[in-house]
Short mmCIF file of C-alpha atoms in Angstrom, two decimals:
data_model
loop_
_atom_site.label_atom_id
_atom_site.label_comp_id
_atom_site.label_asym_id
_atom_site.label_seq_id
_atom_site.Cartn_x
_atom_site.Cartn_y
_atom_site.Cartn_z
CA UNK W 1 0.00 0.00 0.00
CA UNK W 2 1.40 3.15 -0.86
CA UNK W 3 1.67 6.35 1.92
CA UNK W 4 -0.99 8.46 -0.39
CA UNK W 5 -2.42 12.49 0.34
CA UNK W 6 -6.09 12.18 -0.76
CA UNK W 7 -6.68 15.91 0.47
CA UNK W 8 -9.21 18.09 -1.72
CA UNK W 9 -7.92 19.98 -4.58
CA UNK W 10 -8.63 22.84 -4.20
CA UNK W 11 -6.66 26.45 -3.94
CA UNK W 12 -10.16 28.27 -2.49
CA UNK W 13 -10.71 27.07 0.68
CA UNK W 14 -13.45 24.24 1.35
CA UNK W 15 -16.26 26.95 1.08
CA UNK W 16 -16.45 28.49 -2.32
CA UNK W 17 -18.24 31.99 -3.17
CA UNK W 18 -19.99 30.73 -6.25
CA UNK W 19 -20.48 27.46 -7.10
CA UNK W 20 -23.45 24.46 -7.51
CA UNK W 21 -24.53 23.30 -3.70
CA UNK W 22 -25.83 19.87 -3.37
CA UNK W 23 -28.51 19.23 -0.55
CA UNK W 24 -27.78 18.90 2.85
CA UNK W 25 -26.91 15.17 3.33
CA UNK W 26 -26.42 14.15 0.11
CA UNK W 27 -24.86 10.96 -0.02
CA UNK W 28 -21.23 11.02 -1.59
CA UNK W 29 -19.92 7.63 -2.38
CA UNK W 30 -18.12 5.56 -4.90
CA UNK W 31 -18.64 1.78 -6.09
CA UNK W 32 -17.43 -1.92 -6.49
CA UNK W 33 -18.76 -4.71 -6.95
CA UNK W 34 -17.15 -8.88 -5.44
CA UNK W 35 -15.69 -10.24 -8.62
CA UNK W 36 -13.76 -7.10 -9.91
CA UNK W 37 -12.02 -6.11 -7.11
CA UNK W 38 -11.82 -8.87 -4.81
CA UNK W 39 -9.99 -11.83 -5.65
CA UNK W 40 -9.23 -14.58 -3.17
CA UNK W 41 -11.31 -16.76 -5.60
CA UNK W 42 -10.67 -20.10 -4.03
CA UNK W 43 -10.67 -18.73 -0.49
CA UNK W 44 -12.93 -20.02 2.56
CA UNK W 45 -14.86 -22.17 0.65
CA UNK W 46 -15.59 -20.06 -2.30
CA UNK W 47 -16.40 -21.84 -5.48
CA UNK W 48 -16.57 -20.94 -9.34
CA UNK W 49 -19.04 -18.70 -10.17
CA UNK W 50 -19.96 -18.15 -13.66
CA UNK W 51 -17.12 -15.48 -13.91
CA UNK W 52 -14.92 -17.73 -12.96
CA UNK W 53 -15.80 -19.92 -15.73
CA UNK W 54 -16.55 -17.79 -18.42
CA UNK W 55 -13.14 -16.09 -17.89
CA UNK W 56 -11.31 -18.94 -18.26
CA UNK W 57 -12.74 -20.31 -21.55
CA UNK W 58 -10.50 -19.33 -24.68
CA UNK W 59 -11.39 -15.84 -26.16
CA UNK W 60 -13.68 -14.40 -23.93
CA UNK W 61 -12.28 -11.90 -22.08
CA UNK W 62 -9.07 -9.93 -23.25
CA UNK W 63 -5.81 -11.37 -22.69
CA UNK W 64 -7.31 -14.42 -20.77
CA UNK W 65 -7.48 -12.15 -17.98
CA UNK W 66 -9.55 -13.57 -14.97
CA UNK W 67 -10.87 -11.96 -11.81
CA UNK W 68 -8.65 -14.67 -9.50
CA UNK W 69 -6.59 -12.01 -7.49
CA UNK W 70 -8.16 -8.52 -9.25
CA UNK W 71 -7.36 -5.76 -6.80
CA UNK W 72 -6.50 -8.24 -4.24
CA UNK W 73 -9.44 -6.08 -2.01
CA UNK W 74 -10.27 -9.29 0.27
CA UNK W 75 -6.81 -8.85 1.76
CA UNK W 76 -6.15 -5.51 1.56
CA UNK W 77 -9.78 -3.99 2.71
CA UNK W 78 -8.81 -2.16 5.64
CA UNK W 79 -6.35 -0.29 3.52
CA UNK W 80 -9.01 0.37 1.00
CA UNK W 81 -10.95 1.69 3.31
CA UNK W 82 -8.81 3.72 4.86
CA UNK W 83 -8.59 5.26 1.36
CA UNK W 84 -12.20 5.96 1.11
CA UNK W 85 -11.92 7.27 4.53
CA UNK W 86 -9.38 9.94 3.64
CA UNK W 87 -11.50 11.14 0.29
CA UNK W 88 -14.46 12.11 2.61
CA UNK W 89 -16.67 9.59 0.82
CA UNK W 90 -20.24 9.28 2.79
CA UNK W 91 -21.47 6.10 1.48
CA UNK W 92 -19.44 2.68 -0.30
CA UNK W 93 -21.56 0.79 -2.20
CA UNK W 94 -19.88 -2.82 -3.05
CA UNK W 95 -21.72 -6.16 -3.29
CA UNK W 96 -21.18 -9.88 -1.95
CA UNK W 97 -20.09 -12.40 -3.40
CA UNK W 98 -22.80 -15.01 -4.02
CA UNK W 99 -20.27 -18.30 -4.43
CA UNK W 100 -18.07 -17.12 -1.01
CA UNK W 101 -21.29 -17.02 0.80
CA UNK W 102 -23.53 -19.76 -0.22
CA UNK W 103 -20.88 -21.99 -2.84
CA UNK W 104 -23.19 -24.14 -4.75
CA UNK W 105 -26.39 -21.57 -4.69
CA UNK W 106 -27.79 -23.82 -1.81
CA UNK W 107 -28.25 -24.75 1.41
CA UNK W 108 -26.77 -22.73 4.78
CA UNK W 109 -24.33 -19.94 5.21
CA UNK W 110 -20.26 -20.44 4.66
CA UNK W 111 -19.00 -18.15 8.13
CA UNK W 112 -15.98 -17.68 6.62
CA UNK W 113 -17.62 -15.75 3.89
CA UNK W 114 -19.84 -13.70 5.99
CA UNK W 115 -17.16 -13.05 8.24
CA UNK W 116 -15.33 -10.92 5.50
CA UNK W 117 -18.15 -8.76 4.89
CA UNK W 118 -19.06 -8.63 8.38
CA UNK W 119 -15.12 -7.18 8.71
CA UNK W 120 -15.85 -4.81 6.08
CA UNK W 121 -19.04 -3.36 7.42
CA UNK W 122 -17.20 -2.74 10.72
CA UNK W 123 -14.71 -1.54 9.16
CA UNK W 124 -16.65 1.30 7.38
CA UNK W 125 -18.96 2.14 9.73
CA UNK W 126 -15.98 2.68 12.24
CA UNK W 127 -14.58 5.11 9.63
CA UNK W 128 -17.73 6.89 9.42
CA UNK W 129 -18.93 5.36 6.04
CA UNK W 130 -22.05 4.03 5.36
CA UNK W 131 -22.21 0.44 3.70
CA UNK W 132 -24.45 -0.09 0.76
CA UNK W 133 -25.00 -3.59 0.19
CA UNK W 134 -25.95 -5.04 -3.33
CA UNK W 135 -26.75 -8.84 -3.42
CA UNK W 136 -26.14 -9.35 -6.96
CA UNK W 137 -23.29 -8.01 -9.20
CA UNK W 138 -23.40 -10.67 -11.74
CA UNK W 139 -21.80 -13.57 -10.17
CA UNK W 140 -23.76 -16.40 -10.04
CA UNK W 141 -22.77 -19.54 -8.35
CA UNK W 142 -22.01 -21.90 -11.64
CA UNK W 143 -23.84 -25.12 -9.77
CA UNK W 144 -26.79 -22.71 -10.36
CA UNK W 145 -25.93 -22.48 -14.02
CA UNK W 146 -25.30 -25.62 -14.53
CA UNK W 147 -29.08 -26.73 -13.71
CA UNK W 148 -30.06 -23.47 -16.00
CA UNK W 149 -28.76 -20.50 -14.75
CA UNK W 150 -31.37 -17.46 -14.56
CA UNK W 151 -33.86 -19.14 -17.12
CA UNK W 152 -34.76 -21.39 -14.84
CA UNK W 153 -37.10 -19.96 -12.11
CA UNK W 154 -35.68 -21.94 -9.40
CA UNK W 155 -33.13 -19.45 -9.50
CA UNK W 156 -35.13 -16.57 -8.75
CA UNK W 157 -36.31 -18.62 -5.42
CA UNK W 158 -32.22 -19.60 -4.35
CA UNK W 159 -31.60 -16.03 -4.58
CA UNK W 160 -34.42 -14.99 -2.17
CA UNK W 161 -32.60 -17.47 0.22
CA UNK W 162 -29.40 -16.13 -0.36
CA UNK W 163 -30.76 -13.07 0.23
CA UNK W 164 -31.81 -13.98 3.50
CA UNK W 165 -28.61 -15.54 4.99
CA UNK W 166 -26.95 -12.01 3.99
CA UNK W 167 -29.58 -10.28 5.67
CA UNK W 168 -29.18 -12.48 8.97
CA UNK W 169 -25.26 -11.86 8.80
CA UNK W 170 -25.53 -7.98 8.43
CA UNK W 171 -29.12 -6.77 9.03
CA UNK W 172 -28.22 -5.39 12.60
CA UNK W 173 -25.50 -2.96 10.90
CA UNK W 174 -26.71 -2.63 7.00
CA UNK W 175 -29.32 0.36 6.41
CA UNK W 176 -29.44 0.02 2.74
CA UNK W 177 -29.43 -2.63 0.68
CA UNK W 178 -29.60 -2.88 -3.13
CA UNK W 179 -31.25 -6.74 -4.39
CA UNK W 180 -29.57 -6.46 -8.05
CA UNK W 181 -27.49 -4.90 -9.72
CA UNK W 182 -28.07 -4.20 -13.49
CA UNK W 183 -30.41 -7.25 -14.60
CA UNK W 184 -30.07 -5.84 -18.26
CA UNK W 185 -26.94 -6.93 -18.24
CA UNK W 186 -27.24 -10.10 -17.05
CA UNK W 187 -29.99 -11.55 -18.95
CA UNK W 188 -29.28 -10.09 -22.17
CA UNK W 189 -25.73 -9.81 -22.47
CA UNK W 190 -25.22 -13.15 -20.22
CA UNK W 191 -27.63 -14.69 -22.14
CA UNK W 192 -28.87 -12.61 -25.40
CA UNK W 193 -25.40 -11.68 -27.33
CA UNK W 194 -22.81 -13.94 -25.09
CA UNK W 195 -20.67 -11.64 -24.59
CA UNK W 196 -21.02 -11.73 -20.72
CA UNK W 197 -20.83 -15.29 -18.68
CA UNK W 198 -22.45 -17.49 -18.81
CA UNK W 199 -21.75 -16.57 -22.83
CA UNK W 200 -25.21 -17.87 -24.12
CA UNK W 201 -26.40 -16.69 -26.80
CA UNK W 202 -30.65 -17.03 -26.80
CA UNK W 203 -33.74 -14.86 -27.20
CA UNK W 204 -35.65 -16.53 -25.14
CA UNK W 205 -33.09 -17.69 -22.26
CA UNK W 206 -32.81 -14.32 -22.26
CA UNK W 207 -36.37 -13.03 -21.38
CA UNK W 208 -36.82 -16.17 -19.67
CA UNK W 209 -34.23 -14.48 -17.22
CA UNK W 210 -35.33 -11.18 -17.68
CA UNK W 211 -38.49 -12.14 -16.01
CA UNK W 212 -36.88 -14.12 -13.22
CA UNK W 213 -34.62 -11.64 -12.11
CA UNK W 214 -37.91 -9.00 -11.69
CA UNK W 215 -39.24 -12.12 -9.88
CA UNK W 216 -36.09 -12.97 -7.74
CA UNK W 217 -36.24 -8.70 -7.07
CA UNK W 218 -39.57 -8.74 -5.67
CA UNK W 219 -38.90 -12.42 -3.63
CA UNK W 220 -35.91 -11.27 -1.65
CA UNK W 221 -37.44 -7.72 -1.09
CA UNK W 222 -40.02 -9.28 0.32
CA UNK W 223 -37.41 -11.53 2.24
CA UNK W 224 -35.52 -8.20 3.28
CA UNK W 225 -39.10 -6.47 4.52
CA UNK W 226 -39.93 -9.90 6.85
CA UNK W 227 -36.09 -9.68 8.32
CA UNK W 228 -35.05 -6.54 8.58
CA UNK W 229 -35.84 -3.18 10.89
CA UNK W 230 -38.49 -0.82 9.37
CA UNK W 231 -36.12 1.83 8.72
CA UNK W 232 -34.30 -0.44 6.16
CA UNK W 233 -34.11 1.38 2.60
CA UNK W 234 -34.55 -1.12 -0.60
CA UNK W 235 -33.21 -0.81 -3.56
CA UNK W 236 -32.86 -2.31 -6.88
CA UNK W 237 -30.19 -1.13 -9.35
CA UNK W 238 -31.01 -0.72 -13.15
CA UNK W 239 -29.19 1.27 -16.09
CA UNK W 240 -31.96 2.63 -17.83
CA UNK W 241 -30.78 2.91 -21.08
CA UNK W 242 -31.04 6.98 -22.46
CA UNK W 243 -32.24 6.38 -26.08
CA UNK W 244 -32.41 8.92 -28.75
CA UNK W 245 -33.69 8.65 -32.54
CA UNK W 246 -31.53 9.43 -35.31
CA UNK W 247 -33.98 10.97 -37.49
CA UNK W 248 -37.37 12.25 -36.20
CA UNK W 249 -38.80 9.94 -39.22
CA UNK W 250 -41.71 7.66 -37.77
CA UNK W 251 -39.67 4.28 -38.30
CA UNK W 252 -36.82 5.50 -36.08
CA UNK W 253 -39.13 6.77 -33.44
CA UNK W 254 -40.49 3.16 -33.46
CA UNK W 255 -37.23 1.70 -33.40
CA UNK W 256 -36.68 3.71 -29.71
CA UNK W 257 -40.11 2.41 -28.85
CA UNK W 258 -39.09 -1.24 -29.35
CA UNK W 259 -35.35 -0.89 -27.71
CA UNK W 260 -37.04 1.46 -24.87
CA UNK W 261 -39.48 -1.99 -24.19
CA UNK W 262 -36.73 -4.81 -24.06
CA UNK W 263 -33.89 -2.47 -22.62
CA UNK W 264 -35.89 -0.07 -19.94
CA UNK W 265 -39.77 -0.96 -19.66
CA UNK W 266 -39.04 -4.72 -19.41
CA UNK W 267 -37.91 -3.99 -15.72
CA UNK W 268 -39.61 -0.69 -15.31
CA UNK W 269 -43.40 -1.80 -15.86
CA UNK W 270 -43.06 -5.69 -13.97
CA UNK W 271 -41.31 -3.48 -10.65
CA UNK W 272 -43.31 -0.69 -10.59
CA UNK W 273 -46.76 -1.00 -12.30
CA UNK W 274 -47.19 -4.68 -12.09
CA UNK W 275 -47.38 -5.43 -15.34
CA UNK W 276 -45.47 -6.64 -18.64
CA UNK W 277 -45.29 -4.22 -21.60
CA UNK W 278 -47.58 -4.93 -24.03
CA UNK W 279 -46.09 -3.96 -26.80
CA UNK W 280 -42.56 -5.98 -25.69
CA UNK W 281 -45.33 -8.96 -25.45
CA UNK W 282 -46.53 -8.27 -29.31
CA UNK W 283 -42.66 -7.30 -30.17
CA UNK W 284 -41.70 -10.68 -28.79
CA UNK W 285 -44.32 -12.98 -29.77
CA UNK W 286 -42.30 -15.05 -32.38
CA UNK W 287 -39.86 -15.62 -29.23
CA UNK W 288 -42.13 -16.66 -26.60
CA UNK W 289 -45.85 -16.74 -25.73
CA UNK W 290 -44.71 -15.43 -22.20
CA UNK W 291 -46.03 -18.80 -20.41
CA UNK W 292 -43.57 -18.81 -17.39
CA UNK W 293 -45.19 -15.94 -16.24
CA UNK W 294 -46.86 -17.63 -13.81
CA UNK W 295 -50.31 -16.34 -11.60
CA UNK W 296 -48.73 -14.23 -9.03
CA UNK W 297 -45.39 -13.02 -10.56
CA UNK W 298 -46.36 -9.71 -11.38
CA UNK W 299 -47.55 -8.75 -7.60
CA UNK W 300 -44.26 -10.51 -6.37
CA UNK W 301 -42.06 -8.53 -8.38
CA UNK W 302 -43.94 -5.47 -7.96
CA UNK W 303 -43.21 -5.41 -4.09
CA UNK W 304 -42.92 -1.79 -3.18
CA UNK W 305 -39.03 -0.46 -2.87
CA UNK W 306 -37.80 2.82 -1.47
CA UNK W 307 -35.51 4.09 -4.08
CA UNK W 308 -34.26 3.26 -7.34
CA UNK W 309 -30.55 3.18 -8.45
CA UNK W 310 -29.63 4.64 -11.54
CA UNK W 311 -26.16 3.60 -13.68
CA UNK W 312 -24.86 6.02 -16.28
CA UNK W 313 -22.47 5.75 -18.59
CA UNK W 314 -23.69 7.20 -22.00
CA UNK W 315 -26.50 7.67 -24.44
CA UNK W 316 -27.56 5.18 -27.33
CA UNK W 317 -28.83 6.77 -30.91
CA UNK W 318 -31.01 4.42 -32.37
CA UNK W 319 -32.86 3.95 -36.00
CA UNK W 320 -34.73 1.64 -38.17
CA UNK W 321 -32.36 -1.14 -39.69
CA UNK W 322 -30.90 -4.52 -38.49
CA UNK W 323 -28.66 -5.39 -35.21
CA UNK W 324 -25.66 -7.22 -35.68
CA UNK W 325 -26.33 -10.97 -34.71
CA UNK W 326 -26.07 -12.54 -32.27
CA UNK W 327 -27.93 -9.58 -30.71
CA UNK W 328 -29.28 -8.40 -27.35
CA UNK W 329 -32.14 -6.56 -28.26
CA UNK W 330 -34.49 -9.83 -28.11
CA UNK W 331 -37.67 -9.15 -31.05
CA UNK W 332 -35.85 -5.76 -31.88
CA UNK W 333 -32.90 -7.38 -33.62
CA UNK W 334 -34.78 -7.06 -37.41
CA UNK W 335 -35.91 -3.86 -36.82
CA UNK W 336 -32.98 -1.43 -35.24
CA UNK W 337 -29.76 -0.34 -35.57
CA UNK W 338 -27.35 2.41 -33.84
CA UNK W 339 -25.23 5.02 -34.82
CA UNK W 340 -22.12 6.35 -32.67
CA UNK W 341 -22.54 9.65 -30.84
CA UNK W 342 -20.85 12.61 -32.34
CA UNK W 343 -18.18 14.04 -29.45
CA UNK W 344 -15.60 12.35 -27.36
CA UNK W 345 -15.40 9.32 -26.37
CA UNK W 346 -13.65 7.16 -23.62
CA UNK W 347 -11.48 4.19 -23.58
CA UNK W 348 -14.21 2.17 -24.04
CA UNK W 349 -15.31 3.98 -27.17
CA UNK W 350 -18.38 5.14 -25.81
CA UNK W 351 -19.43 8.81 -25.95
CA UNK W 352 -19.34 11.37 -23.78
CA UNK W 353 -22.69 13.04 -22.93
CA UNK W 354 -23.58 14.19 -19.72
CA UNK W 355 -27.30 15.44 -21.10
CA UNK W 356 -27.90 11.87 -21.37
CA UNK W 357 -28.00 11.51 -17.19
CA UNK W 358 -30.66 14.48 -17.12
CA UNK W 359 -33.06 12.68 -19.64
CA UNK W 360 -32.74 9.50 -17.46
CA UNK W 361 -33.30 11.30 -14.05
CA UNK W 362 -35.71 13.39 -15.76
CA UNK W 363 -37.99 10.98 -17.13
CA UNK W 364 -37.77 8.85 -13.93
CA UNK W 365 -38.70 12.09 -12.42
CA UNK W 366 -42.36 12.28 -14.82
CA UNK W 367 -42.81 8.64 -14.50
CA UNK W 368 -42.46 7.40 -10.82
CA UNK W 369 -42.58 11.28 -8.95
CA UNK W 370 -42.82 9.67 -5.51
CA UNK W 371 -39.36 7.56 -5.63
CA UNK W 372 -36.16 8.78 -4.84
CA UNK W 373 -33.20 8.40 -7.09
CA UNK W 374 -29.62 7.27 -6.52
CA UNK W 375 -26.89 7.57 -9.48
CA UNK W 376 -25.18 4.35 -8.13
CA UNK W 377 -22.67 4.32 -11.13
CA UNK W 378 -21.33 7.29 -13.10
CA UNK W 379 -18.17 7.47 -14.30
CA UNK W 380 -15.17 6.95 -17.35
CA UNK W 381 -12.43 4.48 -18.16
CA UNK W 382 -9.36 6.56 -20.21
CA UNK W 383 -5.83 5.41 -20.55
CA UNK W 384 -4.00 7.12 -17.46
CA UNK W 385 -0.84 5.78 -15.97
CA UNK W 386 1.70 6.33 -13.63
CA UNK W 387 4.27 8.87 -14.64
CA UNK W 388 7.83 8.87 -13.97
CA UNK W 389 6.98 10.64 -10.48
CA UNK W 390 4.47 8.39 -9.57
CA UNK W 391 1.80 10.73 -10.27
CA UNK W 392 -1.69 10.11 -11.90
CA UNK W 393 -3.02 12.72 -13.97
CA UNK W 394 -6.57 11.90 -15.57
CA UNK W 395 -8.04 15.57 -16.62
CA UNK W 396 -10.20 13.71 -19.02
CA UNK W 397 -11.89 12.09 -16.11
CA UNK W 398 -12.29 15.03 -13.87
CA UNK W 399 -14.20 16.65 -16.92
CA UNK W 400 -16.56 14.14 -17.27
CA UNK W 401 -17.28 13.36 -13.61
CA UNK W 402 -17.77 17.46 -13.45
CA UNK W 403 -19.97 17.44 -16.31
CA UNK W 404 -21.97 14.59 -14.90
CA UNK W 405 -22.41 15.79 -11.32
CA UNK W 406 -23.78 19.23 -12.95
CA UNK W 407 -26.07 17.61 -14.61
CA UNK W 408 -27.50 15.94 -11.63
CA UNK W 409 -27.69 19.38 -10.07
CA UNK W 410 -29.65 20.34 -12.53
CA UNK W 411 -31.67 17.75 -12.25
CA UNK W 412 -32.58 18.17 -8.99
CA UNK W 413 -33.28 22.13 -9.48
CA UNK W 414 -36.19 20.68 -11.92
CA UNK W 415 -37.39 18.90 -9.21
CA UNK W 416 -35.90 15.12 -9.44
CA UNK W 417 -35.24 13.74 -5.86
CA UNK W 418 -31.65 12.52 -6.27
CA UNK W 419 -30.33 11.96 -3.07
CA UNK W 420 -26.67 10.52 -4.16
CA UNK W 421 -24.30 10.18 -6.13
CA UNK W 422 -22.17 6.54 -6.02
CA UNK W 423 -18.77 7.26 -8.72
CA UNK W 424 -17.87 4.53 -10.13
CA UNK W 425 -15.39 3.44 -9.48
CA UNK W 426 -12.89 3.05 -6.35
CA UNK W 427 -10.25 1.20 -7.62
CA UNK W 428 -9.25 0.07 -11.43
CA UNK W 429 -10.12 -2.95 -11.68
CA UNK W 430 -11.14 -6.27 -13.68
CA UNK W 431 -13.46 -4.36 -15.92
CA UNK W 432 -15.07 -8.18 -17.12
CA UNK W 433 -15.02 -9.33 -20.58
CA UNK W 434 -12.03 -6.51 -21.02
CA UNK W 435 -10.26 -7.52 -18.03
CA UNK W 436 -7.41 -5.57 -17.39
CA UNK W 437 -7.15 -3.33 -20.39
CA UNK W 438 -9.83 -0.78 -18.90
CA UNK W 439 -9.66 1.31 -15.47
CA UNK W 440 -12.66 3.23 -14.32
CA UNK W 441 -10.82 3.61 -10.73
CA UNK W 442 -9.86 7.42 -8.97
CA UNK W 443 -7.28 5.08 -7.58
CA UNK W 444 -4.79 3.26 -9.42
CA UNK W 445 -3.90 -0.05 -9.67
CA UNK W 446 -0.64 -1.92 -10.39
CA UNK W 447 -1.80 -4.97 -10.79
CA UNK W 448 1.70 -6.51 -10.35
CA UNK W 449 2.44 -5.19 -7.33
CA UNK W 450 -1.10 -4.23 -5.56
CA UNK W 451 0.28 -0.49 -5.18
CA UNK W 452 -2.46 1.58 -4.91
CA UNK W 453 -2.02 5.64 -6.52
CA UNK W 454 -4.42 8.31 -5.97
CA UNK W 455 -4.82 9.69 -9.34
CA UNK W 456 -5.86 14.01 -9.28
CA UNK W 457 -10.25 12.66 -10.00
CA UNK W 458 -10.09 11.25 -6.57
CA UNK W 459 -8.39 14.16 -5.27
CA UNK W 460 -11.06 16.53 -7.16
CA UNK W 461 -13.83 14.52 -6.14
CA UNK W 462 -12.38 14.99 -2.37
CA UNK W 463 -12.83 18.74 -2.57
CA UNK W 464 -16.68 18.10 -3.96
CA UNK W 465 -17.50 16.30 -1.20
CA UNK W 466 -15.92 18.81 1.38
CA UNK W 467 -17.24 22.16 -0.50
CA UNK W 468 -20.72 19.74 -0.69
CA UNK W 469 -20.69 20.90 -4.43
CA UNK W 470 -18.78 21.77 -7.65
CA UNK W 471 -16.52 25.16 -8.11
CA UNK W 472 -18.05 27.58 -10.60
CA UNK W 473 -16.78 31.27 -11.68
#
């Protein structure tokens, strides 16, 4: 671990004349999630979860990278923390591990793996930062996937256990707690286009899991509710997509309408009105007739939550045409296409558009008025390094998160009740089927040797949190 100076960058002072003010207790934090950052991945019991597995097949993630030591974080946590400790950061968001807890998806509790996060929460809270618990970051134990994975609906049902031996474990010291994280991703890049683990490559696995992770939502909320203090905030995680038409013609505007269904409403309409989108339904119908949506899904998914979490990364243009096969735009795949985004772009290639958070929060804001809003992930992968001095300079990055945290602000002046702001992320990390040609961290990794370097966006974001706001004029 490296002797670091995390203090806020700033020449002003930590109160500024001018500049945009957040609310008062606006929750500052930053993000991980188990498999990227952890390693330790035959430790206390732990098992192979799909990650594990996918990782290691030939060609499907760069380099044959795999997530087997990462950031080392298991055994290096109190450092980390320390870390997060000295940036100011309010809140840590990170999830568990699914295989260290419970190995083959079944059956009781591994201690060993609870003890770890039951060392981490202490560890935070005795720094004065609040955990933020997600269940599910994509690593499914691969027993589960080996008797079908998140098609199956017996899945849905192991998770609400799961769930529940977490919620035993760190109930007494956990105030929020977030049931999954991005279930977009995992059904239809796990199971639509392949290029996530498990790697298939089906429409209809795909919806098929869709539908049980709304299911296994609503099951271990319930599960959360029936074991957990009053006061306990739930969450579920979802990166609604910010889609924009390239043309105003009517057959792009209908191409939005049919990505909007499979990429946003799919999740939106099950957990919050209780019902599937019809037009997804009619969109789908040479897929699936919908059958294992069974009596009683809806209202189980549908369980009432206390916030939503919001990722953001960057907008999607979208016309008429034909998706690249295989696809993950299940029934849309004949009938759209996408452009790239004029502007910069990041390491990742995707574009840089911070108007694209404000349309999210915004129409969140019109269509659910009475539920808060977390941004749980925000933030940029570029090619930074350590220089000669051992310094980490990422301007591109402090742009972006600056452009980004204005546009929440202005969000919230038009009335959308954001209450925090998660950047993502801590640490570089294994950034999944790119594995360790990406970093997303305000901290930097060395892979080889674990040294850890404060790069000048976690400095930066250290003086928002202590001015409670960004510098203007």
């Amino acid at each position: 671990m490296t002797a670091v100076d995390a203090r806020p960058q700033t020449g002003t002072g930590l109160r500024l004349p001018t500049g945009l003010r957040f609310p008062t207790g606006f929750r500052w934090g930053t993000a991980t999630a188990a498999y990227q950052i952890e390693g330790a991945a035959t430790e206390d019991g732990r098992t192979p979860s799909i990650w594990d597995t996918f990782s290691r097949t030939p060609g499907k993630v760069h380099n044959g990278d795999t997530g087997d030591i990462a950031a080392d974080h298991l055994h290096r946590m109190p450092d980390d923390v320390k870390l997060m400790r000295e940036l100011g950061v309010t809140d840590y968001r990170f999830s568990v591990s699914w295989p260290r807890i419970q190995p083959t998806g079944r059956g009781p509790a591994v201690e060993r793996g609870l003890d770890f996060y039951r060392r981490l929460v202490d560890e935070l809270l005795g720094a004065g930062i609040r955990p933020v618990v997600t269940l599910y970051h994509w690593d499914l134990p691969q027993e589960l996937e080996d008797a079908g994975g998140w098609p199956e609906r017996d899945t849905a049902h192991r998770f609400a256990e799961y769930a529940g031996l977490v919620a035993g474990a760190l109930g007494d010291r956990v105030t929020t707690w977030t049931t999954l994280n991005e279930p977009w991703c995992g059904a239809f890049l796990g199971y639509g286009n392949g290029v996530h683990a498990p790697g298939r490559t089906s429409d209809l696995a795909a919806l098929r899991a869709a539908h049980h992770f709304n299911l296994a939502h609503g099951a271990a909320t319930r599960v959360l509710r029936d074991r957990l203090p009053a006061t306990t905030e739930v969450s579920l995680t979802l990166n609604v997509h910010a889609l924009r038409p390239l043309t105003d013609t009517a057959a792009d505007r209908d191409a939005v309408r049919r990505v909007d269904a499979v990429a946003n409403r799919i999740f939106l309409d099950p957990v919050f009105h209780g019902r599937l989108p019809q037009d997804l339904v009619e969109d789908t119908a040479a897929v699936t007739d919908w059958s294992f949506v069974k009596d009683g899904d809806l209202e189980v998914a549908s369980t009432p939550i206390d916030s939503l979490g919001i990722n953001y990364y960057s907008p999607s243009v979208v016309s008429a045409g034909r998706s690249a096969s295989p696809s993950p735009w299940a029934g849309a795949e004949e009938h759209v296409a996408f452009t790239p985004a004029a502007g910069p772009r990041t390491a990742m290639d995707w574009p840089v558009d911070a108007n694209g958070l404000y349309e999210v929060l915004t129409r969140l804001r019109d269509e659910l008025p009475s539920l808060p809003l977390l941004v749980t992930e925000n933030g940029a992968a570029y090619e930074d390094y350590a220089d000669p001095e051992g310094q980490v300079h990422d301007p591109e990055r402090v742009a972006y998160l600056d452009a980004h945290l204005s546009a929440v602000h202005r969000a919230i002046e038009d009335g959308v009740d954001v209450r925090g702001y998660f950047l993502w992320s801590l640490l570089d990390n294994f950034e999944w089927a790119y594995g360790y040609s990406k970093r997303f961290g305000i901290v930097h990794v060395d892979f080889a040797s674990q040294r850890r370097t404060v790069k000048d966006s976690a400095r930066w974001y250290a003086g928002v949190i202590a001015r409670g706001g960004l510098e203007r004029g």
